[in-house]
Amino acid sequence: MIIKPKVRGFICTTAHPVGCREHVREQIEYVKANKPAGSGPKNVLVIGCSNGYGLASRIAAAFGYGANTLGVMFEKEPTEKRTASAGWYNTKAFESFAHEAGVYARSFNVDAFSNEAKAAVIEAAKSELGPIDLVIYSLGSPRRTDPNTGITHSSSLKAIGEPVTRKNLNTDTRQVGEFTLEPANDEEIANTIKVMGGEDWELWMEALVEAGVLADGVKTTAFSYIGKELTWPIYGGATIGRAKQDVDRACKVIAQRLKPLNGSAHVSVLKAVVTQSSSAIPVMPLYLSILIKVMKEQGTNEGCIEQVNGLFNNELYADSALTLDEEGRIRMDLNELKPEVQDQVAAIWEEVDSDNLDEKADFAAYQEEFFRLFGFGYSNVDYDQDVDPIV
Ligand code: NAD
């Protein structure tokens, strides 16, 4: 099959197996070149392991610290006629690099919200892995079926209170227009919390504690985003922000639960990056196109792997104590929030339009990163070559 990108709105419906392998290989190379000084995790569980921040976490654990990893993902398998989703190819590539390096890696393609997923991981931890000393929670999902009620809840990207209108970039047409987020009703807010809040992280940790598969001193972290004025009305101050507040709540409960194990739980706030999840959030593509330009000019731009490798080496497994904000969160987003970055992004935001998009923002860099998520745009991959979609 000759595989080319097919973009539908904010998603690419095809993925390139060789390109995805390259996407993973590049991140492994980065981690190897930026190795930690000290010791780190031995047995790691990554929930949401196949893309974005979760994939980067798995790579940082396995190739920075030689950790064994269990991964949970929800990805589309390939057929003769249809490519797999990118996360499937990423995971196959990760596993093959890990096995080549003699590092244990096993992945479960299963709904992480289900009881079955938890049971499968616990079984593998008991029979193959040994006590888990790090749990990364990095799910990005639009819906969740509650395993106790069987009810499927869908999240809403909506405002709280009043409607919010913001500049927005249509990534298909390259037109800068406006986007209005309607206010959510109480049910929509509750459903978004149900999907993207902390309940499932709590259920995972409870199941792992109950099963006795966590090591003494276990650490767990879930990822969050806060942002500042520009993204606040559509993220921090909107339904997603409410869900992230619930992750903060869950974190405190989990920290208490892990005390007898001398364990710890923290929310890690990470910077905005191009991922499948963030590209689906209105306003983010325009914000990211400007942010990437500004942070590149200031020499501080980072992607998933730089952020997560920094989180592991400089916070979670550093010799010094964690640097926490007043809410007890780890902050890897401080460069993004610096006034010299936010002020410049805000100034460009005022001026940017469809005609000056390439001059004011770096939409080319945004698009390049977007296509790379699906394995496209690597100069060392021959995209005219026939490849087998089944890996
Ligand atoms: P992503 O879309 O790149 O990856 C999501 C992962 O979740 C994939 O591995 C996918 O397979 C998995 N997944 C989704 N539904 C699942 C299910 N039902 N069962 C099992 N696996 C499932 O997402 P991302 O952008 O890396 O986001 C991960 C976390 O990081 C989220 O909590 C997000 O809020 C946070 N975060 C993201 C950004 C950003 O800019 N992208 C910034 C800060 C924090």
Tab-separated table of C-alpha atoms and ligand atoms in Angstrom:
chain	number	residue	atom	x	y	z
A	1	MET	CA	0.000	0.000	0.000
A	2	ILE	CA	1.205	3.534	-0.769
A	3	ILE	CA	0.249	5.490	2.334
A	4	LYS	CA	-0.395	9.232	2.160
A	5	PRO	CA	-1.956	11.495	4.771
A	6	LYS	CA	-5.751	11.836	4.664
A	7	VAL	CA	-6.831	14.689	6.875
A	8	ARG	CA	-10.430	15.039	8.033
A	9	GLY	CA	-10.822	18.154	10.165
A	10	PHE	CA	-8.415	17.894	13.058
A	11	ILE	CA	-7.534	14.221	12.563
A	12	CYS	CA	-5.444	12.321	10.033
A	13	THR	CA	-7.199	9.035	9.253
A	14	THR	CA	-4.101	7.278	7.928
A	15	ALA	CA	-0.760	6.593	9.576
A	16	HIS	CA	2.573	5.470	8.145
A	17	PRO	CA	4.225	2.489	9.885
A	18	VAL	CA	7.750	3.417	8.840
A	19	GLY	CA	7.228	7.084	9.693
A	20	CYS	CA	5.758	6.243	13.102
A	21	ARG	CA	8.822	4.089	13.789
A	22	GLU	CA	10.918	7.141	12.947
A	23	HIS	CA	8.787	9.259	15.310
A	24	VAL	CA	9.573	6.814	18.125
A	25	ARG	CA	13.242	6.376	17.155
A	26	GLU	CA	13.860	10.142	17.256
A	27	GLN	CA	12.469	10.339	20.799
A	28	ILE	CA	14.596	7.383	21.901
A	29	GLU	CA	17.688	9.119	20.472
A	30	TYR	CA	16.807	12.272	22.404
A	31	VAL	CA	16.478	10.361	25.674
A	32	LYS	CA	19.743	8.489	25.108
A	33	ALA	CA	21.529	11.779	24.430
A	34	ASN	CA	20.035	13.352	27.572
A	35	LYS	CA	20.511	10.516	30.052
A	36	PRO	CA	19.786	10.993	33.723
A	37	ALA	CA	22.575	11.090	36.274
A	38	GLY	CA	20.860	9.040	38.966
A	39	SER	CA	18.716	5.968	39.300
A	40	GLY	CA	15.025	5.854	38.463
A	41	PRO	CA	11.991	3.628	38.096
A	42	LYS	CA	12.297	-0.111	37.473
A	43	ASN	CA	8.751	-1.240	36.659
A	44	VAL	CA	6.476	1.328	35.090
A	45	LEU	CA	2.817	1.343	34.089
A	46	VAL	CA	1.796	3.947	31.504
A	47	ILE	CA	-1.954	4.389	31.041
A	48	GLY	CA	-2.318	6.073	27.639
A	49	CYS	CA	1.049	4.855	26.351
A	50	SER	CA	0.786	5.112	22.578
A	51	ASN	CA	0.808	8.816	21.711
A	52	GLY	CA	1.807	12.228	22.971
A	53	TYR	CA	2.880	12.609	26.589
A	54	GLY	CA	2.222	8.959	27.525
A	55	LEU	CA	4.390	7.605	24.710
A	56	ALA	CA	7.146	10.055	25.655
A	57	SER	CA	6.888	8.865	29.280
A	58	ARG	CA	7.265	5.250	28.254
A	59	ILE	CA	10.303	6.114	26.138
A	60	ALA	CA	11.894	8.194	28.923
A	61	ALA	CA	11.375	5.348	31.435
A	62	ALA	CA	12.633	2.559	29.182
A	63	PHE	CA	15.541	4.277	27.459
A	64	GLY	CA	16.567	6.741	30.169
A	65	TYR	CA	16.388	4.292	33.077
A	66	GLY	CA	16.159	0.843	31.461
A	67	ALA	CA	12.718	0.385	33.061
A	68	ASN	CA	10.351	-2.459	32.234
A	69	THR	CA	7.047	-1.044	31.025
A	70	LEU	CA	3.430	-2.098	30.804
A	71	GLY	CA	1.362	0.137	28.554
A	72	VAL	CA	-2.373	0.602	28.065
A	73	MET	CA	-3.752	2.159	24.887
A	74	PHE	CA	-6.898	2.246	22.769
A	75	GLU	CA	-5.844	2.012	19.140
A	76	LYS	CA	-7.087	0.760	15.794
A	77	GLU	CA	-5.382	-2.333	14.438
A	78	PRO	CA	-4.433	-2.449	10.745
A	79	THR	CA	-6.208	-4.494	8.073
A	80	GLU	CA	-5.106	-5.386	4.517
A	81	LYS	CA	-6.948	-2.305	3.275
A	82	ARG	CA	-6.670	0.190	6.111
A	83	THR	CA	-3.735	1.474	8.081
A	84	ALA	CA	-3.664	1.172	11.849
A	85	SER	CA	-3.947	4.306	13.956
A	86	ALA	CA	-0.633	6.011	14.666
A	87	GLY	CA	-0.590	4.837	18.282
A	88	TRP	CA	-0.689	1.219	17.140
A	89	TYR	CA	2.388	1.693	14.940
A	90	ASN	CA	4.131	3.772	17.623
A	91	THR	CA	3.610	0.968	20.122
A	92	LYS	CA	4.806	-1.772	17.770
A	93	ALA	CA	7.914	0.314	17.083
A	94	PHE	CA	8.480	1.041	20.770
A	95	GLU	CA	8.181	-2.648	21.655
A	96	SER	CA	10.621	-3.692	18.951
A	97	PHE	CA	13.218	-1.088	20.032
A	98	ALA	CA	12.735	-2.078	23.687
A	99	HIS	CA	13.094	-5.786	22.967
A	100	GLU	CA	16.201	-5.118	20.850
A	101	ALA	CA	17.634	-3.283	23.860
A	102	GLY	CA	16.717	-6.193	26.142
A	103	VAL	CA	14.075	-4.211	28.021
A	104	TYR	CA	10.716	-5.772	28.926
A	105	ALA	CA	7.703	-4.106	27.277
A	106	ARG	CA	4.148	-5.362	27.034
A	107	SER	CA	1.121	-3.443	25.782
A	108	PHE	CA	-2.615	-3.884	26.179
A	109	ASN	CA	-4.964	-2.545	23.522
A	110	VAL	CA	-8.014	-2.267	25.735
A	111	ASP	CA	-10.372	0.377	27.125
A	112	ALA	CA	-8.429	1.729	30.120
A	113	PHE	CA	-11.684	2.758	31.798
A	114	SER	CA	-12.872	-0.863	32.027
A	115	ASN	CA	-12.394	-3.320	34.880
A	116	GLU	CA	-10.915	-5.772	32.343
A	117	ALA	CA	-8.005	-3.415	31.624
A	118	LYS	CA	-7.169	-3.174	35.319
A	119	ALA	CA	-7.423	-6.953	35.752
A	120	ALA	CA	-5.162	-7.631	32.753
A	121	VAL	CA	-2.477	-5.239	33.994
A	122	ILE	CA	-2.610	-6.654	37.529
A	123	GLU	CA	-2.260	-10.180	36.154
A	124	ALA	CA	0.787	-9.176	34.112
A	125	ALA	CA	2.322	-7.323	37.054
A	126	LYS	CA	1.928	-10.441	39.201
A	127	SER	CA	3.114	-12.993	36.682
A	128	GLU	CA	5.750	-11.097	34.701
A	129	LEU	CA	6.692	-7.617	35.839
A	130	GLY	CA	6.979	-7.487	39.624
A	131	PRO	CA	6.025	-4.544	41.880
A	132	ILE	CA	5.198	-1.373	39.960
A	133	ASP	CA	7.128	1.671	41.192
A	134	LEU	CA	5.766	4.328	38.809
A	135	VAL	CA	2.274	4.825	37.360
A	136	ILE	CA	1.819	7.473	34.674
A	137	TYR	CA	-1.773	8.464	33.927
A	138	SER	CA	-1.943	10.106	30.483
A	139	LEU	CA	-5.308	9.427	28.894
A	140	GLY	CA	-6.868	11.702	26.313
A	141	SER	CA	-10.366	10.457	25.514
A	142	PRO	CA	-13.634	12.102	24.486
A	143	ARG	CA	-15.815	9.506	26.252
A	144	ARG	CA	-15.809	7.018	29.085
A	145	THR	CA	-18.029	4.106	29.992
A	146	ASP	CA	-18.354	3.911	33.764
A	147	PRO	CA	-17.476	0.287	34.602
A	148	ASN	CA	-19.918	0.240	37.518
A	149	THR	CA	-23.026	1.642	35.823
A	150	GLY	CA	-22.306	0.774	32.170
A	151	ILE	CA	-23.296	4.353	31.236
A	152	THR	CA	-21.179	6.038	28.573
A	153	HIS	CA	-20.407	9.692	29.303
A	154	SER	CA	-19.190	12.148	26.658
A	155	SER	CA	-17.102	15.198	27.435
A	156	SER	CA	-18.013	18.661	26.125
A	157	LEU	CA	-15.625	21.415	25.139
A	158	LYS	CA	-17.776	24.230	26.425
A	159	ALA	CA	-17.508	27.470	28.347
A	160	ILE	CA	-18.723	27.959	31.894
A	161	GLY	CA	-21.292	30.696	32.479
A	162	GLU	CA	-21.285	32.984	29.420
A	163	PRO	CA	-20.563	32.090	25.768
A	164	VAL	CA	-16.946	32.784	24.789
A	165	THR	CA	-15.838	33.945	21.346
A	166	ARG	CA	-12.180	33.684	20.395
A	167	LYS	CA	-9.994	33.901	17.333
A	168	ASN	CA	-9.581	30.498	15.789
A	169	LEU	CA	-7.637	28.926	12.951
A	170	ASN	CA	-9.318	26.499	10.601
A	171	THR	CA	-6.368	24.212	9.903
A	172	ASP	CA	-7.961	22.847	6.696
A	173	THR	CA	-8.629	26.180	5.018
A	174	ARG	CA	-5.881	28.189	6.818
A	175	GLN	CA	-8.478	30.856	7.519
A	176	VAL	CA	-8.355	32.771	10.778
A	177	GLY	CA	-11.910	33.375	11.935
A	178	GLU	CA	-13.808	33.204	15.171
A	179	PHE	CA	-15.079	30.356	17.264
A	180	THR	CA	-17.766	30.561	19.906
A	181	LEU	CA	-17.913	28.149	22.801
A	182	GLU	CA	-21.435	27.918	24.122
A	183	PRO	CA	-21.857	27.598	27.884
A	184	ALA	CA	-22.245	24.093	29.258
A	185	ASN	CA	-25.209	23.066	31.372
A	186	ASP	CA	-24.681	21.244	34.668
A	187	GLU	CA	-25.027	17.818	33.081
A	188	GLU	CA	-22.388	18.598	30.456
A	189	ILE	CA	-20.008	19.829	33.139
A	190	ALA	CA	-20.623	16.679	35.207
A	191	ASN	CA	-20.099	14.429	32.186
A	192	THR	CA	-16.833	16.157	31.264
A	193	ILE	CA	-15.593	15.640	34.819
A	194	LYS	CA	-16.679	11.998	34.603
A	195	VAL	CA	-14.580	11.501	31.437
A	196	MET	CA	-11.542	13.716	31.988
A	197	GLY	CA	-11.532	14.105	35.768
A	198	GLY	CA	-9.703	12.013	38.331
A	199	GLU	CA	-12.164	9.192	39.038
A	200	ASP	CA	-10.571	6.637	36.745
A	201	TRP	CA	-7.049	7.460	38.026
A	202	GLU	CA	-8.410	6.761	41.533
A	203	LEU	CA	-9.975	3.468	40.382
A	204	TRP	CA	-6.667	2.391	38.828
A	205	MET	CA	-4.665	3.185	41.948
A	206	GLU	CA	-7.238	1.552	44.220
A	207	ALA	CA	-7.202	-1.637	42.115
A	208	LEU	CA	-3.390	-1.718	42.103
A	209	VAL	CA	-3.169	-1.152	45.871
A	210	GLU	CA	-5.831	-3.797	46.555
A	211	ALA	CA	-4.023	-6.319	44.344
A	212	GLY	CA	-0.758	-5.691	46.184
A	213	VAL	CA	1.215	-4.990	42.989
A	214	LEU	CA	2.658	-1.603	43.972
A	215	ALA	CA	6.216	-1.276	45.274
A	216	ASP	CA	7.171	0.470	48.490
A	217	GLY	CA	7.817	4.132	47.597
A	218	VAL	CA	5.626	3.970	44.463
A	219	LYS	CA	5.099	7.251	42.612
A	220	THR	CA	2.185	8.213	40.421
A	221	THR	CA	1.480	11.292	38.340
A	222	ALA	CA	-1.335	12.458	36.071
A	223	PHE	CA	-0.831	15.164	33.476
A	224	SER	CA	-2.613	18.470	33.389
A	225	TYR	CA	-2.656	21.801	31.572
A	226	ILE	CA	-3.470	25.204	33.030
A	227	GLY	CA	-2.401	27.934	30.580
A	228	LYS	CA	-2.945	31.690	30.939
A	229	GLU	CA	-5.294	34.453	29.729
A	230	LEU	CA	-5.355	33.479	26.047
A	231	THR	CA	-6.392	29.876	26.564
A	232	TRP	CA	-8.134	30.312	29.920
A	233	PRO	CA	-11.700	30.915	28.579
A	234	ILE	CA	-11.556	27.754	26.451
A	235	TYR	CA	-9.443	25.560	28.712
A	236	GLY	CA	-8.677	26.394	32.338
A	237	GLY	CA	-11.905	28.331	32.877
A	238	ALA	CA	-14.046	25.982	30.776
A	239	THR	CA	-15.392	22.449	31.144
A	240	ILE	CA	-11.945	20.861	30.638
A	241	GLY	CA	-10.549	23.030	33.418
A	242	ARG	CA	-13.292	21.764	35.745
A	243	ALA	CA	-12.253	18.202	34.925
A	244	LYS	CA	-8.612	19.058	35.629
A	245	GLN	CA	-9.642	20.477	39.024
A	246	ASP	CA	-11.154	17.081	39.727
A	247	VAL	CA	-7.799	15.475	38.875
A	248	ASP	CA	-6.264	17.720	41.582
A	249	ARG	CA	-8.924	16.466	43.993
A	250	ALA	CA	-8.278	12.818	43.094
A	251	CYS	CA	-4.552	13.356	43.535
A	252	LYS	CA	-5.025	14.211	47.213
A	253	VAL	CA	-7.142	11.081	47.770
A	254	ILE	CA	-4.568	8.888	46.025
A	255	ALA	CA	-1.682	10.442	47.982
A	256	GLN	CA	-3.445	9.461	51.230
A	257	ARG	CA	-4.118	5.949	49.932
A	258	LEU	CA	-0.438	5.476	49.065
A	259	LYS	CA	0.874	6.642	52.445
A	260	PRO	CA	1.144	3.126	53.960
A	261	LEU	CA	3.351	2.259	50.984
A	262	ASN	CA	5.452	5.411	51.464
A	263	GLY	CA	4.135	6.333	48.041
A	264	SER	CA	3.362	9.715	46.503
A	265	ALA	CA	0.947	11.176	43.966
A	266	HIS	CA	1.349	14.434	42.073
A	267	VAL	CA	-0.297	16.225	39.214
A	268	SER	CA	2.313	17.338	36.660
A	269	VAL	CA	1.347	20.440	34.711
A	270	LEU	CA	2.924	20.270	31.264
A	271	LYS	CA	3.262	22.807	28.467
A	272	ALA	CA	0.967	22.986	25.443
A	273	VAL	CA	2.265	20.767	22.625
A	274	VAL	CA	0.878	19.445	19.355
A	275	THR	CA	-0.818	16.092	19.966
A	276	GLN	CA	-3.933	14.395	18.651
A	277	SER	CA	-5.803	15.561	21.743
A	278	SER	CA	-4.676	19.204	21.678
A	279	SER	CA	-5.300	19.603	17.950
A	280	ALA	CA	-8.957	18.726	18.596
A	281	ILE	CA	-9.412	21.666	20.984
A	282	PRO	CA	-10.609	24.858	19.256
A	283	VAL	CA	-8.196	27.801	19.506
A	284	MET	CA	-5.231	25.525	20.392
A	285	PRO	CA	-3.872	25.209	16.806
A	286	LEU	CA	-3.641	29.010	16.501
A	287	TYR	CA	-2.251	29.405	20.012
A	288	LEU	CA	0.318	26.666	19.353
A	289	SER	CA	1.324	28.118	15.965
A	290	ILE	CA	2.168	31.400	17.715
A	291	LEU	CA	3.609	29.802	20.864
A	292	ILE	CA	6.003	27.593	18.877
A	293	LYS	CA	7.289	30.638	16.964
A	294	VAL	CA	7.815	32.729	20.097
A	295	MET	CA	9.392	29.954	22.168
A	296	LYS	CA	11.648	28.885	19.286
A	297	GLU	CA	12.873	32.470	18.946
A	298	GLN	CA	13.592	32.527	22.679
A	299	GLY	CA	15.275	29.113	22.500
A	300	THR	CA	12.880	27.511	24.995
A	301	ASN	CA	10.500	25.513	22.819
A	302	GLU	CA	9.964	21.911	23.893
A	303	GLY	CA	7.915	18.969	22.650
A	304	CYS	CA	6.577	15.936	24.529
A	305	ILE	CA	9.881	14.149	24.925
A	306	GLU	CA	11.828	17.183	26.193
A	307	GLN	CA	9.075	17.977	28.703
A	308	VAL	CA	8.740	14.445	30.020
A	309	ASN	CA	12.459	13.706	30.103
A	310	GLY	CA	12.838	16.907	32.127
A	311	LEU	CA	10.018	15.795	34.432
A	312	PHE	CA	11.756	12.467	35.093
A	313	ASN	CA	15.335	13.719	35.382
A	314	ASN	CA	14.824	17.069	37.097
A	315	GLU	CA	11.807	16.334	39.277
A	316	LEU	CA	10.541	12.773	39.780
A	317	TYR	CA	14.007	11.174	39.966
A	318	ALA	CA	16.211	14.130	40.871
A	319	ASP	CA	18.322	14.042	44.030
A	320	SER	CA	16.699	17.243	45.266
A	321	ALA	CA	13.135	17.590	46.601
A	322	LEU	CA	10.298	18.236	44.138
A	323	THR	CA	9.610	21.863	43.255
A	324	LEU	CA	5.883	22.224	43.764
A	325	ASP	CA	3.405	25.062	43.323
A	326	GLU	CA	1.051	26.188	46.096
A	327	GLU	CA	-1.396	23.404	45.122
A	328	GLY	CA	1.322	20.758	45.362
A	329	ARG	CA	1.648	20.290	41.593
A	330	ILE	CA	4.855	19.787	39.616
A	331	ARG	CA	5.168	22.616	37.078
A	332	MET	CA	6.902	21.896	33.773
A	333	ASP	CA	4.977	24.704	32.054
A	334	LEU	CA	6.794	27.674	33.571
A	335	ASN	CA	8.662	28.682	30.399
A	336	GLU	CA	5.367	28.811	28.489
A	337	LEU	CA	3.832	31.029	31.158
A	338	LYS	CA	6.706	33.536	31.393
A	339	PRO	CA	5.508	37.107	30.764
A	340	GLU	CA	8.026	37.536	27.914
A	341	VAL	CA	6.388	34.589	26.148
A	342	GLN	CA	2.737	35.271	26.983
A	343	ASP	CA	2.964	39.018	26.236
A	344	GLN	CA	4.473	38.376	22.837
A	345	VAL	CA	1.954	35.649	22.024
A	346	ALA	CA	-0.848	38.043	23.070
A	347	ALA	CA	0.519	40.856	20.875
A	348	ILE	CA	0.727	38.551	17.855
A	349	TRP	CA	-2.725	37.180	18.673
A	350	GLU	CA	-4.182	40.681	18.191
A	351	GLU	CA	-2.550	41.109	14.777
A	352	VAL	CA	-2.730	37.655	13.234
A	353	ASP	CA	-5.161	37.074	10.348
A	354	SER	CA	-5.497	34.756	7.350
A	355	ASP	CA	-3.179	36.899	5.214
A	356	ASN	CA	-0.267	37.276	7.635
A	357	LEU	CA	-0.519	33.825	9.274
A	358	ASP	CA	2.861	32.603	7.995
A	359	GLU	CA	4.639	35.786	8.946
A	360	LYS	CA	3.134	36.301	12.409
A	361	ALA	CA	2.802	32.659	13.451
A	362	ASP	CA	4.643	29.461	12.563
A	363	PHE	CA	1.789	27.459	11.108
A	364	ALA	CA	4.303	25.478	9.019
A	365	ALA	CA	5.961	24.211	12.215
A	366	TYR	CA	2.544	23.381	13.698
A	367	GLN	CA	1.611	21.400	10.601
A	368	GLU	CA	4.956	19.644	10.467
A	369	GLU	CA	4.506	18.494	14.062
A	370	PHE	CA	0.913	17.485	13.366
A	371	PHE	CA	1.859	15.301	10.387
A	372	ARG	CA	4.714	13.717	12.313
A	373	LEU	CA	2.180	12.448	14.862
A	374	PHE	CA	0.949	10.177	12.065
A	375	GLY	CA	4.400	9.313	10.724
A	376	PHE	CA	4.418	11.759	7.807
A	377	GLY	CA	7.022	14.330	6.814
A	378	TYR	CA	10.242	12.474	7.690
A	379	SER	CA	12.933	13.176	5.093
A	380	ASN	CA	14.469	9.720	5.550
A	381	VAL	CA	11.197	7.880	4.792
A	382	ASP	CA	10.242	7.114	1.181
A	383	TYR	CA	6.521	7.797	1.054
A	384	ASP	CA	6.221	6.547	-2.549
A	385	GLN	CA	7.288	3.081	-1.538
A	386	ASP	CA	4.774	0.281	-1.170
A	387	VAL	CA	4.543	-0.708	2.499
A	388	ASP	CA	2.614	-3.415	4.310
A	389	PRO	CA	0.111	-1.730	6.674
A	390	ILE	CA	0.113	-4.857	8.837
A	391	VAL	CA	2.962	-4.686	11.328
B	1	NAD	P1	-2.809	11.978	23.074
B	1	NAD	O1	-4.065	12.151	22.318
B	1	NAD	O2	-1.540	12.224	22.358
B	1	NAD	O3	-2.743	10.491	23.709
B	1	NAD	C1	-3.827	9.949	24.395
B	1	NAD	C2	-3.524	8.531	24.812
B	1	NAD	O4	-4.665	8.005	25.505
B	1	NAD	C3	-3.253	7.561	23.650
B	1	NAD	O5	-2.210	6.681	24.015
B	1	NAD	C4	-4.571	6.760	23.540
B	1	NAD	O6	-4.419	5.441	23.018
B	1	NAD	C5	-4.957	6.717	24.996
B	1	NAD	N1	-6.391	6.453	25.190
B	1	NAD	C6	-7.444	7.258	24.884
B	1	NAD	N2	-8.606	6.674	25.266
B	1	NAD	C7	-8.272	5.486	25.833
B	1	NAD	C8	-9.005	4.423	26.427
B	1	NAD	N3	-10.323	4.466	26.526
B	1	NAD	N4	-8.321	3.357	26.879
B	1	NAD	C9	-6.959	3.275	26.780
B	1	NAD	N5	-6.219	4.261	26.248
B	1	NAD	C10	-6.867	5.335	25.780
B	1	NAD	O7	-2.944	12.896	24.378
B	1	NAD	P2	-1.940	13.919	25.080
B	1	NAD	O8	-2.111	15.265	24.470
B	1	NAD	O9	-0.580	13.330	25.221
B	1	NAD	O10	-2.627	14.014	26.516
B	1	NAD	C11	-2.303	13.154	27.585
B	1	NAD	C12	-2.492	13.905	28.893
B	1	NAD	O11	-1.612	15.018	28.908
B	1	NAD	C13	-3.914	14.449	29.079
B	1	NAD	O12	-4.272	14.332	30.424
B	1	NAD	C14	-3.755	15.918	28.717
B	1	NAD	O13	-4.699	16.756	29.335
B	1	NAD	C15	-2.355	16.180	29.250
B	1	NAD	N6	-1.724	17.391	28.676
B	1	NAD	C16	-1.696	17.589	27.343
B	1	NAD	C17	-1.149	18.775	26.834
B	1	NAD	C18	-1.097	19.046	25.343
B	1	NAD	O14	-0.865	20.195	24.952
B	1	NAD	N7	-1.287	18.054	24.510
B	1	NAD	C19	-0.600	19.727	27.708
B	1	NAD	C20	-0.593	19.467	29.073
B	1	NAD	C21	-1.168	18.284	29.559
